[in-house]
XYZ file of C-alpha atoms in Angstrom:
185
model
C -38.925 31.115 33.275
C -38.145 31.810 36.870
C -40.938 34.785 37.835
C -41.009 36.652 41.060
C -44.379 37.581 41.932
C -45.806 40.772 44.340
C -49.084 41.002 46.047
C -50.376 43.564 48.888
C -51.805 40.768 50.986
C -54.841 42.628 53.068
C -54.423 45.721 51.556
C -52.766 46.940 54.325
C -48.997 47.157 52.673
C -48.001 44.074 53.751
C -45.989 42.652 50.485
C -45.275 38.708 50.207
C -42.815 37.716 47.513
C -43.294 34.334 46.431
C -40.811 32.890 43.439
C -42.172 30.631 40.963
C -41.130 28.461 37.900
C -43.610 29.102 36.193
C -44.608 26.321 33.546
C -47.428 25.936 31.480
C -47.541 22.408 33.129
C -47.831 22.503 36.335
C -50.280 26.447 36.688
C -52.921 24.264 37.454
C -51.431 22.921 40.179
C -49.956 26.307 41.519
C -53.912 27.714 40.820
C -55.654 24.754 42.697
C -53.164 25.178 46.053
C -54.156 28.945 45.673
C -58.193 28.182 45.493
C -58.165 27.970 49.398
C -56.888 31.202 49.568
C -59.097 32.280 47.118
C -62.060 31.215 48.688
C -61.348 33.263 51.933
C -60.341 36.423 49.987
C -64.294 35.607 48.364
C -65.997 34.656 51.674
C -64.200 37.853 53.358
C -66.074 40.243 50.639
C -69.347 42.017 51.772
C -71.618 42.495 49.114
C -74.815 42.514 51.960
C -74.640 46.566 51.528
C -75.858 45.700 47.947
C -78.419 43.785 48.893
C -81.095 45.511 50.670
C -83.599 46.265 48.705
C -86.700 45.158 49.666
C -89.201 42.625 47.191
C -92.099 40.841 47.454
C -92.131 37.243 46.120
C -94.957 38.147 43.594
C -92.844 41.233 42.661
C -90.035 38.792 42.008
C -92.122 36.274 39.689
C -93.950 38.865 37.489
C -90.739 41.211 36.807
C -88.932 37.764 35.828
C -91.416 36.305 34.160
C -91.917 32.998 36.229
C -94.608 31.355 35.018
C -94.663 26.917 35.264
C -92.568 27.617 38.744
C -94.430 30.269 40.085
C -96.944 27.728 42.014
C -94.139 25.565 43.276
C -92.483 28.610 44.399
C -94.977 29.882 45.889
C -95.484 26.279 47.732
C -92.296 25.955 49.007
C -91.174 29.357 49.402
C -93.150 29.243 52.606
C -90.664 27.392 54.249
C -87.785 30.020 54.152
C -87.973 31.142 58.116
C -87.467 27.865 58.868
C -84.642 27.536 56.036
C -83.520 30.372 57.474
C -83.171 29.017 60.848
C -81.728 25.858 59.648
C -78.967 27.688 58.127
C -78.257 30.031 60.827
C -77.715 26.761 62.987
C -75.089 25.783 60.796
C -73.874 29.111 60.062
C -73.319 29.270 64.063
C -70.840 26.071 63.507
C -69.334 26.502 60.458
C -68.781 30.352 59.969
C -69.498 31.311 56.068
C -72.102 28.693 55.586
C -74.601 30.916 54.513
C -72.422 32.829 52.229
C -71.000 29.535 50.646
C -74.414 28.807 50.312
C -76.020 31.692 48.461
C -72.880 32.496 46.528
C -73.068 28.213 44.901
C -76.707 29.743 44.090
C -75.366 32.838 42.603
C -72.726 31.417 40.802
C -75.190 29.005 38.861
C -77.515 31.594 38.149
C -74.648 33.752 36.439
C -73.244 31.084 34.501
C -76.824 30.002 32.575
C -77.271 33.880 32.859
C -74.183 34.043 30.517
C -74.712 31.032 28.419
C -78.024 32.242 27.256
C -76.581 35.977 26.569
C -74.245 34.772 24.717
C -76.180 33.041 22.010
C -77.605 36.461 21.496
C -76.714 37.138 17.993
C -79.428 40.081 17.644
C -78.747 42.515 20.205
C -81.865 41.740 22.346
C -82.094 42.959 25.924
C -80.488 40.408 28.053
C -83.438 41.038 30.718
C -86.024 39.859 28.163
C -83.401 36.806 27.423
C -83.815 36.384 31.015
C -87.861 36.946 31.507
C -88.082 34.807 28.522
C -85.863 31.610 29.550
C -86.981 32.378 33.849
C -88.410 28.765 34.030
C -86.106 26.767 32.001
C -83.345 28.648 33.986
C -85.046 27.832 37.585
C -85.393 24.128 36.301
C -81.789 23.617 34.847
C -80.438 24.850 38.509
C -82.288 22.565 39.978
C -81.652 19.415 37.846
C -78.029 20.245 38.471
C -78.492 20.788 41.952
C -79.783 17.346 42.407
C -77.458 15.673 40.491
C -74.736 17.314 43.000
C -76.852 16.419 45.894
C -76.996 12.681 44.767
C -73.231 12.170 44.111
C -72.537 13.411 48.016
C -71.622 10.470 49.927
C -73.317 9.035 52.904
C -76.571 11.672 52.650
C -79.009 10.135 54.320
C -81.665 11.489 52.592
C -84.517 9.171 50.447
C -84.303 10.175 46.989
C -88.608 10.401 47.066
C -87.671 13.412 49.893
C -84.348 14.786 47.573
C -86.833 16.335 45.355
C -88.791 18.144 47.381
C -86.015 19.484 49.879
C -84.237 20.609 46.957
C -86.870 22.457 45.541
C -87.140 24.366 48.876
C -83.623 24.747 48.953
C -83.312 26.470 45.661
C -87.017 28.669 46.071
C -85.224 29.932 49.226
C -81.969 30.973 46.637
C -84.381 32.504 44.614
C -86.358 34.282 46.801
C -83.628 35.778 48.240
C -82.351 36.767 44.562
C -79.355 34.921 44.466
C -81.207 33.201 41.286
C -82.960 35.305 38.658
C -82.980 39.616 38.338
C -83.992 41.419 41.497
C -87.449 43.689 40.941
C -86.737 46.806 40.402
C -88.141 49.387 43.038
């Protein structure tokens, strides 16, 4: 099946026509050339507007319920200026860092999010689901977030440190609610 497809590129008018044969076979291919693209289309969206509100930390752990990680996040949430800092270095070097950062965060949080929503057969509110499952959701990020970190090659890193800078890594993600519900004001 020979397809032609249309897009406004930008928004702006500007139509590219790009012909494909189009086989079950080989859209995976087509889709991972187009990820690329993708990801600029993604790092190009705004969503800071949305995010403005302000929080306290304590705020953050009693409306979601933290309870076995609320210690450890309060530990190592005090190292988020300097996080901060870190990442703005980086940020400086490799535009987007920060973004790509916070959205890997995001995206983790919103895929348990939906797992554990889904196996809700009785209608409960998915915020309780949430508040209920806080901890178990904090610690399954950061499991897999470790397990990521190890299979990087060449980190130079001891795996008695990978623990602990991971944990700050992801209580930064949190506290800056790209993991768990944001307090309502």
């Amino acid at each position: 099946m020979n397809s032609n497809i249309k897009q406004n590129v930008k928004g702006n008018d500007n139509f590219v026509v790009v012909n494909y044969d189009m086989h079950v076979s080989n859209i995976s291919s087509i889709l991972a050339e187009a990820l690329p693209e993708i990801a600029k289309i993604v790092a190009l969206q705004d969503d800071s507007v949305n995010d403005t509100k302000p929080y306290s930390v304590k705020d953050k752990i009693e409306y979601n319920n933290i309870k076995s990680f609320k210690e450890i996040l309060q530990e190592y949430g005090q190292y988020g200026f300097k996080i901060d800092t870190l990442y703005e270095e980086y940020d400086n070097h490799t535009p987007g860092f920060i973004r790509s950062v916070f959205q890997y965060f995001r995206t983790k949080y919103l895929l348990k999010k939906e797992q554990l929503i889904s196996l809700n057969e009785n209608g409960e509110d998915p915020q309780l689901i949430i508040k209920r499952n806080s901890d178990n959701i904090i610690r399954d990020i950061f499991k897999q977030f470790v397990v990521e970190i190890k299979t990087v090659k060449n980190i130079e890193i001891n795996m008695e440190a990978l623990d602990t800078c991971a944990l700050c890594v992801v209580c930064h993600a949190l506290i800056n609610c790209k993991i768990l519900e944001k307090p309502p004001l």
